[in-house]
CSV table of C-alpha atoms in Angstrom, one decimal:
chain,number,residue,atom,x,y,z
Z,1,MET,CA,0.0,0.0,0.0
Z,2,LYS,CA,1.4,3.4,-1.0
Z,3,ASN,CA,0.3,6.8,0.2
Z,4,ILE,CA,-0.2,8.6,-3.1
Z,5,TYR,CA,-1.1,11.9,-1.5
Z,6,ASP,CA,-0.1,13.8,1.6
Z,7,LYS,CA,-3.7,15.1,2.1
Z,8,ILE,CA,-7.1,14.3,0.5
Z,9,ILE,CA,-9.8,17.0,0.8
Z,10,ILE,CA,-13.3,15.6,0.3
Z,11,GLY,CA,-15.5,18.4,-1.1
Z,12,SER,CA,-14.6,21.6,-2.9
Z,13,GLY,CA,-17.2,23.9,-1.3
Z,14,SER,CA,-16.8,27.1,0.8
Z,15,ALA,CA,-14.2,25.4,3.0
Z,16,GLY,CA,-12.7,22.8,0.7
Z,17,SER,CA,-11.6,25.2,-2.0
Z,18,ILE,CA,-9.9,27.4,0.6
Z,19,LEU,CA,-8.1,24.5,2.2
Z,20,ALA,CA,-6.9,23.4,-1.3
Z,21,ASN,CA,-5.5,26.8,-1.9
Z,22,ARG,CA,-3.8,27.3,1.4
Z,23,LEU,CA,-2.4,23.7,1.8
Z,24,SER,CA,-1.0,23.7,-1.7
Z,25,GLU,CA,1.0,26.8,-1.0
Z,26,ASP,CA,3.6,24.4,0.3
Z,27,PRO,CA,5.1,22.9,-2.9
Z,28,ASN,CA,6.2,19.8,-0.9
Z,29,THR,CA,2.6,18.9,0.0
Z,30,ASN,CA,0.7,16.8,-2.5
Z,31,ILE,CA,-3.0,17.5,-2.4
Z,32,LEU,CA,-6.0,15.7,-3.9
Z,33,LEU,CA,-9.3,17.7,-4.0
Z,34,ILE,CA,-12.3,15.4,-4.6
Z,35,GLU,CA,-15.6,16.8,-5.9
Z,36,ALA,CA,-18.8,14.8,-6.4
Z,37,GLY,CA,-20.2,17.3,-9.0
Z,38,ASN,CA,-18.9,18.9,-12.2
Z,39,ASP,CA,-15.7,20.9,-12.4
Z,40,TYR,CA,-15.2,24.0,-14.5
Z,41,SER,CA,-11.5,24.6,-14.8
Z,42,ASN,CA,-11.6,28.1,-16.4
Z,43,ILE,CA,-13.9,31.1,-16.3
Z,44,GLU,CA,-15.2,30.6,-19.9
Z,45,SER,CA,-16.5,27.1,-19.1
Z,46,ILE,CA,-18.6,28.1,-16.1
Z,47,PRO,CA,-22.4,28.0,-16.8
Z,48,GLU,CA,-24.0,31.4,-16.9
Z,49,ASN,CA,-26.5,30.6,-14.2
Z,50,VAL,CA,-23.5,29.9,-11.9
Z,51,TYR,CA,-21.2,32.6,-13.0
Z,52,TYR,CA,-23.8,35.4,-13.1
Z,53,GLY,CA,-25.4,35.2,-9.6
Z,54,HIS,CA,-27.5,38.3,-9.8
Z,55,ARG,CA,-31.3,38.3,-9.5
Z,56,ASN,CA,-31.8,34.6,-9.9
Z,57,VAL,CA,-30.6,33.9,-6.3
Z,58,SER,CA,-29.9,31.3,-7.7
Z,59,SER,CA,-31.9,29.6,-10.5
Z,60,ILE,CA,-30.0,26.3,-9.9
Z,61,ALA,CA,-31.3,25.8,-6.4
Z,62,SER,CA,-34.9,26.0,-7.5
Z,63,LEU,CA,-34.5,23.3,-10.1
Z,64,GLU,CA,-34.4,19.9,-8.4
Z,65,THR,CA,-33.3,18.2,-11.7
Z,66,ASP,CA,-30.3,20.4,-12.2
Z,67,PRO,CA,-27.1,18.3,-11.8
Z,68,SER,CA,-25.5,21.1,-9.7
Z,69,ASN,CA,-28.0,20.6,-7.0
Z,70,TRP,CA,-28.0,17.6,-4.6
Z,71,ALA,CA,-31.8,18.2,-4.2
Z,72,TYR,CA,-32.4,16.6,-0.9
Z,73,ARG,CA,-35.8,16.2,0.7
Z,74,ALA,CA,-36.5,16.7,4.4
Z,75,GLU,CA,-39.1,16.6,7.1
Z,76,SER,CA,-39.7,20.2,8.2
Z,77,THR,CA,-42.0,20.2,11.3
Z,78,LYS,CA,-44.0,17.4,13.0
Z,79,ASN,CA,-47.1,18.5,11.1
Z,80,GLY,CA,-45.5,20.1,8.1
Z,81,PRO,CA,-44.9,18.9,4.5
Z,82,GLU,CA,-41.7,17.5,3.1
Z,83,ILE,CA,-39.5,20.3,1.9
Z,84,PRO,CA,-36.7,20.6,-0.7
Z,85,ILE,CA,-33.1,21.2,0.6
Z,86,PRO,CA,-30.9,22.4,-2.3
Z,87,ARG,CA,-27.2,22.1,-1.8
Z,88,GLY,CA,-24.4,22.6,-4.3
Z,89,LYS,CA,-23.1,19.5,-6.1
Z,90,ILE,CA,-20.5,21.4,-8.2
Z,91,ILE,CA,-17.0,22.8,-7.9
Z,92,GLY,CA,-17.3,25.5,-5.2
Z,93,GLY,CA,-20.2,23.6,-3.5
Z,94,SER,CA,-23.0,25.7,-2.2
Z,95,SER,CA,-20.9,28.9,-2.7
Z,96,SER,CA,-21.7,28.3,-6.4
Z,97,ILE,CA,-25.5,28.2,-6.1
Z,98,ASN,CA,-26.2,30.4,-3.0
Z,99,ALA,CA,-27.7,33.9,-2.6
Z,100,GLN,CA,-24.2,35.4,-2.2
Z,101,ILE,CA,-25.1,37.3,1.0
Z,102,LEU,CA,-21.9,38.0,2.8
Z,103,LEU,CA,-23.0,38.4,6.4
Z,104,ARG,CA,-21.0,37.7,9.5
Z,105,GLY,CA,-22.3,36.2,12.7
Z,106,ILE,CA,-22.4,38.5,15.7
Z,107,ARG,CA,-20.0,38.7,18.6
Z,108,GLU,CA,-22.1,36.6,20.9
Z,109,ASP,CA,-22.2,33.7,18.4
Z,110,TYR,CA,-18.5,33.1,18.5
Z,111,ASP,CA,-18.2,33.8,22.2
Z,112,ARG,CA,-20.8,31.1,22.8
Z,113,TRP,CA,-18.6,28.7,20.8
Z,114,ALA,CA,-15.8,29.5,23.1
Z,115,GLU,CA,-18.1,28.8,26.1
Z,116,PHE,CA,-18.8,25.4,24.6
Z,117,GLY,CA,-15.1,24.5,25.0
Z,118,ASN,CA,-13.7,26.1,21.9
Z,119,GLU,CA,-11.7,29.0,23.3
Z,120,LYS,CA,-9.8,29.5,20.1
Z,121,TRP,CA,-13.1,30.5,18.3
Z,122,SER,CA,-14.1,33.5,20.3
Z,123,PHE,CA,-15.0,36.7,18.4
Z,124,ASP,CA,-11.7,38.3,19.1
Z,125,GLU,CA,-9.9,35.2,17.8
Z,126,VAL,CA,-12.0,35.0,14.5
Z,127,LEU,CA,-12.4,38.7,13.6
Z,128,PRO,CA,-8.9,38.8,12.0
Z,129,TYR,CA,-9.9,36.0,9.6
Z,130,PHE,CA,-13.1,37.8,8.5
Z,131,ILE,CA,-10.8,40.7,7.7
Z,132,LYS,CA,-8.3,38.4,5.9
Z,133,LEU,CA,-10.8,36.7,3.5
Z,134,GLU,CA,-12.5,39.8,2.2
Z,135,ASN,CA,-12.0,42.8,0.0
Z,136,ASP,CA,-14.8,45.1,1.1
Z,137,LEU,CA,-15.1,47.7,-1.7
Z,138,ASP,CA,-17.4,49.9,0.4
Z,139,TYR,CA,-15.2,50.2,3.5
Z,140,PRO,CA,-11.5,50.8,2.8
Z,141,ASN,CA,-9.2,51.4,5.7
Z,142,GLN,CA,-11.7,50.3,8.4
Z,143,PRO,CA,-10.4,48.4,11.4
Z,144,TYR,CA,-13.0,45.7,11.2
Z,145,HIS,CA,-12.9,45.2,7.4
Z,146,GLY,CA,-10.4,43.8,5.0
Z,147,ASN,CA,-9.3,45.0,1.5
Z,148,GLU,CA,-6.7,42.4,0.5
Z,149,GLY,CA,-8.7,39.2,0.6
Z,150,TYR,CA,-10.0,36.9,-2.2
Z,151,ILE,CA,-13.7,37.6,-1.6
Z,152,LYS,CA,-14.9,41.0,-2.9
Z,153,VAL,CA,-17.9,42.4,-1.1
Z,154,LYS,CA,-20.2,45.3,-2.0
Z,155,ARG,CA,-23.6,46.6,-1.1
Z,156,VAL,CA,-26.4,48.2,-3.2
Z,157,PRO,CA,-25.8,51.9,-2.8
Z,158,GLU,CA,-28.7,53.9,-1.4
Z,159,LYS,CA,-29.1,55.8,-4.7
Z,160,ASP,CA,-29.8,52.5,-6.5
Z,161,TRP,CA,-32.3,51.1,-4.0
Z,162,ASP,CA,-35.4,50.0,-5.8
Z,163,PRO,CA,-38.7,51.6,-4.6
Z,164,LEU,CA,-39.9,48.6,-2.6
Z,165,HIS,CA,-36.6,48.3,-0.6
Z,166,LYS,CA,-36.6,52.0,0.1
Z,167,ALA,CA,-40.2,51.8,1.3
Z,168,PHE,CA,-39.4,48.8,3.5
Z,169,TYR,CA,-36.4,50.7,5.0
Z,170,GLU,CA,-38.4,53.8,5.8
Z,171,SER,CA,-41.3,51.7,7.2
Z,172,CYS,CA,-38.9,49.8,9.5
Z,173,VAL,CA,-37.3,53.1,10.7
Z,174,GLU,CA,-40.8,54.6,11.4
Z,175,ASN,CA,-41.6,51.5,13.4
Z,176,GLY,CA,-38.7,52.1,15.7
Z,177,PHE,CA,-36.0,49.9,14.2
Z,178,PRO,CA,-32.6,51.7,13.9
Z,179,PRO,CA,-30.9,52.2,10.5
Z,180,CYS,CA,-27.9,50.0,9.9
Z,181,GLU,CA,-25.2,51.3,7.5
Z,182,ASP,CA,-23.1,48.1,7.7
Z,183,HIS,CA,-24.5,44.8,8.9
Z,184,ASN,CA,-21.0,43.4,9.2
Z,185,LYS,CA,-19.9,46.1,11.7
Z,186,PRO,CA,-19.5,44.5,15.2
Z,187,ASP,CA,-22.6,44.9,17.4
Z,188,SER,CA,-24.8,46.3,14.6
Z,189,THR,CA,-28.5,45.7,14.3
Z,190,GLY,CA,-31.5,47.2,12.5
Z,191,VAL,CA,-32.4,47.7,8.8
Z,192,GLY,CA,-30.0,48.3,5.9
Z,193,ALA,CA,-28.4,47.0,2.8
Z,194,LEU,CA,-26.7,43.6,2.9
Z,195,GLY,CA,-23.2,42.9,1.8
Z,196,PHE,CA,-22.8,40.6,-1.2
Z,197,ASN,CA,-19.9,38.6,-2.6
Z,198,GLN,CA,-21.2,39.5,-6.0
Z,199,ILE,CA,-19.6,42.2,-8.1
Z,200,ASP,CA,-21.4,43.6,-11.2
Z,201,GLY,CA,-23.6,40.5,-11.2
Z,202,VAL,CA,-20.6,38.1,-11.1
Z,203,ARG,CA,-20.6,35.5,-8.3
Z,204,GLN,CA,-17.5,35.5,-6.0
Z,205,SER,CA,-17.6,31.8,-5.1
Z,206,THR,CA,-14.6,30.0,-3.5
Z,207,ALA,CA,-14.2,28.1,-6.8
Z,208,ILE,CA,-13.9,31.3,-8.9
Z,209,THR,CA,-11.7,33.1,-6.3
Z,210,TYR,CA,-9.5,30.8,-4.1
Z,211,LEU,CA,-9.5,27.7,-6.2
Z,212,MET,CA,-9.0,29.4,-9.6
Z,213,ASP,CA,-5.9,31.1,-8.2
Z,214,ALA,CA,-4.3,27.8,-7.2
Z,215,ARG,CA,-5.1,25.5,-10.1
Z,216,HIS,CA,-1.8,26.0,-11.8
Z,217,ARG,CA,0.1,24.4,-8.9
Z,218,PRO,CA,1.6,21.0,-9.8
Z,219,ASN,CA,1.0,19.7,-6.3
Z,220,LEU,CA,-2.8,20.2,-6.5
Z,221,ASN,CA,-4.8,17.5,-8.2
Z,222,ILE,CA,-8.6,18.1,-8.7
Z,223,LYS,CA,-10.9,15.1,-9.4
Z,224,SER,CA,-14.6,15.8,-10.2
Z,225,ASN,CA,-17.6,13.5,-10.6
Z,226,CYS,CA,-16.1,11.3,-7.9
Z,227,TYR,CA,-18.2,10.3,-4.9
Z,228,VAL,CA,-16.5,9.3,-1.7
Z,229,ASN,CA,-18.4,6.4,-0.3
Z,230,LYS,CA,-16.2,5.5,2.7
Z,231,ILE,CA,-13.2,6.5,4.7
Z,232,ILE,CA,-10.8,3.6,5.1
Z,233,LEU,CA,-9.7,3.1,8.7
Z,234,ASP,CA,-6.9,1.0,10.2
Z,235,ASN,CA,-6.9,0.7,14.0
Z,236,ASN,CA,-8.7,4.0,14.4
Z,237,LYS,CA,-6.5,5.8,11.9
Z,238,ALA,CA,-7.7,7.2,8.6
Z,239,ILE,CA,-5.5,5.9,5.8
Z,240,GLY,CA,-7.5,6.4,2.6
Z,241,ILE,CA,-10.9,6.7,0.9
Z,242,GLU,CA,-13.2,4.5,-1.2
Z,243,VAL,CA,-14.3,6.5,-4.3
Z,244,ILE,CA,-17.0,5.7,-6.8
Z,245,SER,CA,-16.5,7.2,-10.3
Z,246,GLU,CA,-18.6,6.1,-13.3
Z,247,SER,CA,-19.7,3.0,-11.5
Z,248,GLU,CA,-16.2,1.9,-10.7
Z,249,VAL,CA,-14.9,1.7,-7.2
Z,250,PHE,CA,-11.3,2.9,-6.3
Z,251,GLU,CA,-9.2,3.1,-3.2
Z,252,ILE,CA,-6.9,6.1,-2.8
Z,253,TYR,CA,-4.5,6.5,0.1
Z,254,ALA,CA,-3.1,9.5,1.9
Z,255,ASP,CA,-1.4,10.5,5.1
Z,256,GLU,CA,-4.4,12.6,6.2
Z,257,ILE,CA,-8.0,12.9,5.2
Z,258,ILE,CA,-9.9,16.1,5.5
Z,259,VAL,CA,-13.7,16.0,5.1
Z,260,SER,CA,-15.4,19.2,3.8
Z,261,ALA,CA,-18.5,17.6,2.4
Z,262,GLY,CA,-21.0,19.8,4.2
Z,263,ALA,CA,-23.5,19.4,7.1
Z,264,ILE,CA,-25.4,16.7,5.3
Z,265,GLU,CA,-22.8,14.6,3.5
Z,266,SER,CA,-20.1,14.8,6.1
Z,267,PRO,CA,-22.1,13.0,8.9
Z,268,LYS,CA,-23.4,10.5,6.3
Z,269,LEU,CA,-19.8,9.7,5.2
Z,270,LEU,CA,-18.7,9.2,8.8
Z,271,MET,CA,-21.6,6.9,9.6
Z,272,ASN,CA,-21.0,4.8,6.4
Z,273,SER,CA,-17.4,4.5,7.6
Z,274,GLY,CA,-18.3,3.1,11.0
Z,275,ILE,CA,-18.0,6.4,13.0
Z,276,GLY,CA,-21.1,7.2,14.9
Z,277,ASP,CA,-23.7,5.8,17.3
Z,278,SER,CA,-23.1,2.0,17.4
Z,279,LYS,CA,-26.8,1.3,18.1
Z,280,LYS,CA,-27.9,3.1,15.0
Z,281,LEU,CA,-25.0,1.8,12.8
Z,282,SER,CA,-25.8,-1.8,13.7
Z,283,LYS,CA,-29.3,-1.5,12.3
Z,284,HIS,CA,-27.6,-1.0,8.9
Z,285,GLY,CA,-25.1,-3.8,9.3
Z,286,ILE,CA,-22.2,-1.3,9.8
Z,287,VAL,CA,-19.5,-2.3,12.1
Z,288,THR,CA,-18.6,0.5,14.5
Z,289,GLN,CA,-15.0,1.6,14.3
Z,290,CYS,CA,-15.4,4.6,16.6
Z,291,GLU,CA,-18.2,5.3,19.0
Z,292,LEU,CA,-19.3,8.9,18.5
Z,293,PRO,CA,-23.0,9.3,19.2
Z,294,GLY,CA,-23.1,13.0,18.2
Z,295,VAL,CA,-22.5,12.2,14.5
Z,296,GLY,CA,-25.7,13.4,12.6
Z,297,GLN,CA,-27.2,15.0,15.8
Z,298,ASN,CA,-27.6,18.7,16.4
Z,299,LEU,CA,-28.8,19.5,12.9
Z,300,ARG,CA,-29.3,23.3,12.9
Z,301,ASP,CA,-30.7,25.7,10.4
Z,302,HIS,CA,-32.5,29.0,10.0
Z,303,PRO,CA,-36.2,28.1,9.6
Z,304,MET,CA,-38.0,30.5,7.4
Z,305,THR,CA,-41.5,31.4,6.1
Z,306,PHE,CA,-42.8,33.7,3.4
Z,307,ILE,CA,-45.0,36.7,4.5
Z,308,THR,CA,-46.7,37.9,1.3
Z,309,TRP,CA,-48.6,40.9,0.1
Z,310,ASN,CA,-50.4,41.4,-3.2
Z,311,SER,CA,-48.5,43.8,-5.3
Z,312,LYS,CA,-50.2,46.9,-6.6
Z,313,GLN,CA,-50.3,47.5,-10.4
Z,314,ASN,CA,-47.9,50.4,-10.1
Z,315,TYR,CA,-45.1,48.2,-8.8
Z,316,ILE,CA,-42.7,46.9,-11.4
Z,317,ALA,CA,-39.8,44.7,-10.0
Z,318,PRO,CA,-36.5,46.1,-11.1
Z,319,VAL,CA,-34.2,44.3,-13.6
Z,320,ASN,CA,-30.5,45.0,-12.9
Z,321,ASN,CA,-27.3,43.4,-11.7
Z,322,TYR,CA,-28.3,43.6,-8.1
Z,323,SER,CA,-29.8,40.8,-6.0
Z,324,ARG,CA,-33.5,41.0,-5.4
Z,325,VAL,CA,-32.9,40.3,-1.7
Z,326,ALA,CA,-30.6,43.3,-1.2
Z,327,MET,CA,-31.9,44.5,2.2
Z,328,ALA,CA,-32.6,43.0,5.6
Z,329,LEU,CA,-33.9,43.9,9.0
Z,330,ARG,CA,-32.2,42.3,12.0
Z,331,TYR,CA,-34.0,42.6,15.4
Z,332,THR,CA,-34.2,41.1,18.8
Z,333,SER,CA,-37.5,39.4,19.8
Z,334,LYS,CA,-39.4,40.7,22.8
Z,335,ASP,CA,-38.1,39.1,26.1
Z,336,SER,CA,-35.4,37.3,24.1
Z,337,ASN,CA,-32.0,36.6,25.7
Z,338,TRP,CA,-30.4,36.5,22.3
Z,339,THR,CA,-29.5,39.6,20.3
Z,340,ASN,CA,-30.5,39.7,16.6
Z,341,ASP,CA,-32.3,36.3,16.9
Z,342,MET,CA,-34.6,37.3,14.0
Z,343,ILE,CA,-34.0,38.5,10.5
Z,344,VAL,CA,-36.3,39.6,7.6
Z,345,TYR,CA,-34.9,39.5,4.1
Z,346,MET,CA,-37.0,41.8,1.8
Z,347,ASP,CA,-37.5,40.4,-1.7
Z,348,SER,CA,-38.0,43.1,-4.4
Z,349,SER,CA,-39.5,40.6,-6.9
Z,350,ASP,CA,-43.2,39.6,-7.0
Z,351,ASP,CA,-42.3,36.7,-9.4
Z,352,LYS,CA,-43.0,33.2,-8.2
Z,353,THR,CA,-39.9,31.8,-9.9
Z,354,THR,CA,-37.3,32.2,-7.2
Z,355,PHE,CA,-34.6,30.4,-5.2
Z,356,TYR,CA,-37.4,28.8,-3.2
Z,357,PRO,CA,-39.8,26.5,-5.1
Z,358,LEU,CA,-42.4,26.9,-2.4
Z,359,ALA,CA,-42.5,30.7,-2.6
Z,360,PRO,CA,-45.9,32.2,-3.4
Z,361,LYS,CA,-46.4,34.9,-6.0
Z,362,GLY,CA,-46.5,38.4,-4.5
Z,363,ILE,CA,-44.3,40.8,-2.6
Z,364,ARG,CA,-42.5,38.7,0.0
Z,365,ALA,CA,-40.6,39.2,3.2
Z,366,ASN,CA,-38.7,36.2,4.2
Z,367,LEU,CA,-39.2,36.0,8.0
Z,368,THR,CA,-36.4,33.9,9.5
Z,369,LEU,CA,-35.5,32.6,12.9
Z,370,ASN,CA,-31.8,33.3,13.3
Z,371,LEU,CA,-31.1,31.3,16.4
Z,372,GLU,CA,-33.5,28.4,17.0
Z,373,GLU,CA,-33.8,26.3,20.2
Z,374,SER,CA,-35.0,23.2,18.2
Z,375,SER,CA,-32.6,20.9,16.5
Z,376,GLY,CA,-32.9,17.9,14.1
Z,377,GLU,CA,-30.9,15.0,12.8
Z,378,VAL,CA,-29.2,13.5,9.8
Z,379,SER,CA,-29.5,9.7,9.7
Z,380,LEU,CA,-28.8,7.0,7.2
Z,381,ASN,CA,-31.5,6.0,4.8
Z,382,GLU,CA,-33.6,3.2,6.4
Z,383,ASN,CA,-33.6,1.1,3.2
Z,384,ASP,CA,-30.1,1.7,2.0
Z,385,PRO,CA,-27.3,3.7,3.8
Z,386,ASN,CA,-25.8,4.5,0.4
Z,387,LEU,CA,-28.9,6.5,-0.7
Z,388,TYR,CA,-29.7,10.0,0.3
Z,389,PRO,CA,-29.8,10.4,4.1
Z,390,LYS,CA,-32.9,11.0,6.0
Z,391,LEU,CA,-33.2,14.6,7.1
Z,392,ASN,CA,-35.5,15.7,9.9
Z,393,TYR,CA,-35.1,19.4,10.7
Z,394,ASN,CA,-37.6,19.4,13.5
Z,395,TYR,CA,-38.5,23.1,13.1
Z,396,LEU,CA,-40.7,24.7,15.8
Z,397,ASP,CA,-40.2,21.9,18.3
Z,398,SER,CA,-39.7,24.6,20.9
Z,399,GLU,CA,-42.6,26.8,21.9
Z,400,ASN,CA,-40.2,29.8,22.1
Z,401,ASP,CA,-39.3,29.3,18.5
Z,402,MET,CA,-43.0,29.3,17.5
Z,403,ASN,CA,-43.7,32.4,19.7
Z,404,ARG,CA,-40.9,34.4,18.0
Z,405,PHE,CA,-42.4,33.6,14.6
Z,406,VAL,CA,-45.9,34.7,15.8
Z,407,GLU,CA,-44.4,38.0,17.0
Z,408,GLY,CA,-42.5,38.4,13.7
Z,409,VAL,CA,-45.8,38.1,11.7
Z,410,LYS,CA,-47.3,40.8,13.8
Z,411,ILE,CA,-44.3,43.1,13.3
Z,412,LEU,CA,-44.4,42.6,9.6
Z,413,GLU,CA,-48.1,43.4,9.6
Z,414,LYS,CA,-47.3,46.8,11.2
Z,415,ILE,CA,-44.5,47.4,8.7
Z,416,GLY,CA,-46.8,46.5,5.8
Z,417,ASN,CA,-49.4,48.9,6.9
Z,418,ASN,CA,-47.0,51.8,6.7
Z,419,LYS,CA,-48.0,54.4,4.1
Z,420,GLU,CA,-44.7,54.2,2.3
Z,421,PHE,CA,-44.9,50.4,2.0
Z,422,GLN,CA,-48.5,50.6,1.0
Z,423,LYS,CA,-47.6,52.6,-2.1
Z,424,TYR,CA,-46.5,49.2,-3.7
Z,425,ALA,CA,-48.0,46.5,-1.6
Z,426,ASP,CA,-51.7,45.8,-1.1
Z,427,GLU,CA,-53.1,43.7,1.8
Z,428,MET,CA,-51.2,40.9,3.4
Z,429,ILE,CA,-52.5,37.7,1.9
Z,430,LEU,CA,-50.2,35.1,3.6
Z,431,PRO,CA,-51.1,34.6,6.3
Z,432,ASP,CA,-54.6,36.0,5.6
Z,433,THR,CA,-56.5,38.3,8.0
Z,434,ASN,CA,-58.5,35.5,9.8
Z,435,THR,CA,-55.4,33.5,10.4
Z,436,ARG,CA,-53.5,36.6,11.8
Z,437,LYS,CA,-56.3,37.4,14.2
Z,438,ASP,CA,-56.2,33.9,15.9
Z,439,ASP,CA,-52.8,32.8,17.3
Z,440,LYS,CA,-54.0,29.2,17.3
Z,441,LEU,CA,-54.7,29.4,13.6
Z,442,LEU,CA,-51.5,31.3,13.0
Z,443,LYS,CA,-49.4,28.6,14.8
Z,444,LYS,CA,-51.1,25.9,12.7
Z,445,TRP,CA,-50.4,27.9,9.5
Z,446,LEU,CA,-46.7,28.4,10.5
Z,447,HIS,CA,-46.3,24.6,11.1
Z,448,GLY,CA,-47.3,24.0,7.5
Z,449,LYS,CA,-45.3,26.9,6.0
Z,450,MET,CA,-41.7,26.4,7.2
Z,451,VAL,CA,-38.9,26.1,4.6
Z,452,THR,CA,-35.2,26.0,5.0
Z,453,GLY,CA,-33.1,29.1,5.3
Z,454,HIS,CA,-30.3,27.0,3.5
Z,455,HIS,CA,-27.9,27.1,6.5
Z,456,SER,CA,-27.7,23.5,7.6
Z,457,SER,CA,-25.0,23.1,10.2
Z,458,GLY,CA,-23.9,21.5,13.5
Z,459,THR,CA,-24.1,17.8,12.6
Z,460,CYS,CA,-20.4,17.0,13.6
Z,461,LYS,CA,-20.0,19.7,16.2
Z,462,MET,CA,-16.8,20.8,17.8
Z,463,GLY,CA,-16.5,21.0,21.5
Z,464,SER,CA,-15.9,19.0,24.7
Z,465,ASP,CA,-19.4,17.7,25.6
Z,466,PRO,CA,-20.5,14.0,25.0
Z,467,LEU,CA,-22.0,14.8,21.6
Z,468,ALA,CA,-18.9,16.6,20.3
Z,469,VAL,CA,-17.5,14.9,17.1
Z,470,VAL,CA,-14.3,17.0,16.6
Z,471,ASP,CA,-12.1,19.1,18.8
Z,472,GLN,CA,-11.5,22.8,18.1
Z,473,THR,CA,-8.9,22.0,15.4
Z,474,GLY,CA,-11.4,19.9,13.5
Z,475,SER,CA,-9.7,16.6,14.4
Z,476,VAL,CA,-12.2,13.8,14.8
Z,477,ILE,CA,-12.3,12.6,18.4
Z,478,GLY,CA,-10.8,9.1,18.6
Z,479,VAL,CA,-9.7,8.8,15.0
Z,480,ASP,CA,-6.1,9.8,14.0
Z,481,LYS,CA,-5.4,11.6,10.7
Z,482,LEU,CA,-9.1,12.5,10.1
Z,483,LYS,CA,-10.3,16.1,10.2
Z,484,ILE,CA,-13.6,17.9,9.3
Z,485,VAL,CA,-13.8,21.5,8.2
Z,486,ASP,CA,-17.2,22.7,7.1
Z,487,ALA,CA,-20.5,23.9,8.5
Z,488,SER,CA,-21.1,20.6,10.2
Z,489,ILE,CA,-18.5,21.4,13.0
Z,490,MET,CA,-20.3,24.6,14.1
Z,491,PRO,CA,-21.5,24.0,17.7
Z,492,ASP,CA,-24.6,26.0,16.9
Z,493,CYS,CA,-25.7,28.0,13.8
Z,494,ILE,CA,-24.6,31.6,13.8
Z,495,ARG,CA,-27.0,34.5,13.5
Z,496,ALA,CA,-26.2,35.1,9.9
Z,497,ASN,CA,-25.9,33.4,6.5
Z,498,THR,CA,-23.3,30.7,7.0
Z,499,ASN,CA,-21.1,31.2,3.9
Z,500,ALA,CA,-18.9,33.9,5.4
Z,501,THR,CA,-18.4,31.9,8.6
Z,502,VAL,CA,-17.5,28.6,6.8
Z,503,MET,CA,-14.9,30.5,4.8
Z,504,LEU,CA,-13.6,32.0,8.0
Z,505,MET,CA,-13.4,28.6,9.6
Z,506,ALA,CA,-11.2,27.3,6.8
Z,507,GLU,CA,-8.8,30.2,7.0
Z,508,ARG,CA,-8.7,30.0,10.8
Z,509,ILE,CA,-8.2,26.3,11.1
Z,510,ILE,CA,-5.3,26.3,8.7
Z,511,ASP,CA,-3.5,28.6,11.2
Z,512,LEU,CA,-4.5,26.3,14.1
Z,513,TRP,CA,-2.9,23.4,12.2
Z,514,ARG,CA,0.3,25.4,11.7
Z,515,GLU,CA,0.7,26.3,15.4
C-alpha cells in the first residue's frame, strides 16, 4: 500500500476550495481535492447561471433536476410537509449556487462557541480572519474590514435602492428599528443593505476566487464527478478513501483525510465509515469503528417562512445586476436573551420563480429565525445507507421558536401597513386576515409553511461535551489523521448566513494546524 497523497480533501465547497489553496501553498505537500459534482477549470466554461449570480438567487437551487443541486428532501416540522433542501453539487459547493449574501455572525455567536469548550473560536480570535478573507469595496481602511482578501464584497448603494426596498427601509425606521449602515460592523442591528460577494452580477464563489488562483500548482490535483463512499480506517486511523467514479470503485490512500462535504454529506460519510452511534449503525449492518453518538445529531438551520402581500399595479420589479434580496432587518425578539435572533430578508420581486420552489407569488418578506432552540438529525437511509440520508429538521419543536415567529408576523403586519410600503403592496395575503387574528390558527399555519433558510450546520459539532465529534482544530475525536472542516462542525448555527463563517473557519483552522 502506497500513500499517493499527503492530504485528501473531500468536497470543494466554501471550506474545501480554501483548504486546497492554502495547503497547496507548500510545494512539498501533494493535495487531492475530490468533488462529487462537475468541475469548470476556467472562467469561460462556467455555466451562466453559476457565473452570473445576480437576480436569480440562484436559479440552480430552485431546479431539483439540475445536476449542480443535490436536491435533498426533508421533514420540516412534526405536522408540516416534506420540503426541498438544495445544496451545491458542483465545484465550489453551495458557494456556487447560494444567494451570495456575505453576512458575519455577531460577537455573541463566536463567544458562545468559546463557552462550549472552543476558546480558540471567540469573536476576538476569529475577527482577523473575516478581515483576511474579504476585500470590502465599500469600506477601505476600516479596522473591522479587509481590503486584500479573495472575496470581494459590495452593497447596493442607497441611490440604487429599488422603490420597494426604500419603502421597506423607511417603514422599518418609522416603526422604531434603527438604520444600519453596515450589517458586518461588530454589534450592529436594524435595517439596511446587505453585503454581497457578487460584483457587477458576477458570483465570487470560492471556486472562482480561491481555487482558480491555485489551479496552476503541480502539487494540487482536482478530481470531479467522484463520490467518496467511505473512509478507510486501520486501527482508528484514517488511511484512505473509497471512491465511486462512473460505477467503478477505487481506493486512494493518503497521510491525512480532510472532510469538507457539508453538514449533510459529512455525517453520512462518517456513519458509512463506522463512525457514529453504534446502536444506529448496527441497524444497517455497519461495524462500529469509533463510538461517536453525536454524528448526525444537532442539525441546525434558520427556519423561514414567506410573508406575502399582493403587489399593486404600479409596482414593477427592477431588472438590474443587483440581488433581489438586497436588504434585511435584524432585530431582537421581545423578552429574548439573544441579540438579533430574527432577520427579515426583503424580496424586491413579485415573481413566483425564485430560489425557493415553495415561494408564493406576490411581494415577499422572508421571515427567518436566526437562532433556534430546536434541532434535528441527519440519519442514514432506512432502506439503503448509500442512498440520500434521512433529514429531519424538527423546526418549531420549541414553543419559544414558535412564539418568535408569531411575533414576527405581527411586526411585519405593522411594517406592511406603513404608508410608504402601501404605495407598492396591497393587503397581506399570507397569512390571511382571519389567520393573523387567531394565534392558534397562525401557529397551525406556520407549522405548515416552514422552509429551509439554507444554512444547515452543527451535525459534527466541535466541543468537549458528550455529543462533540471534533475538537476545536477539526480533528475527529478518537480517529487519527481525520479532520472535518465545514458547517457541520459549528457548535450552533450563527445568527447570519453561514457562507462567510464557513470560509472564515477554513482560514482560521489552517493557522491552528500550523501552530
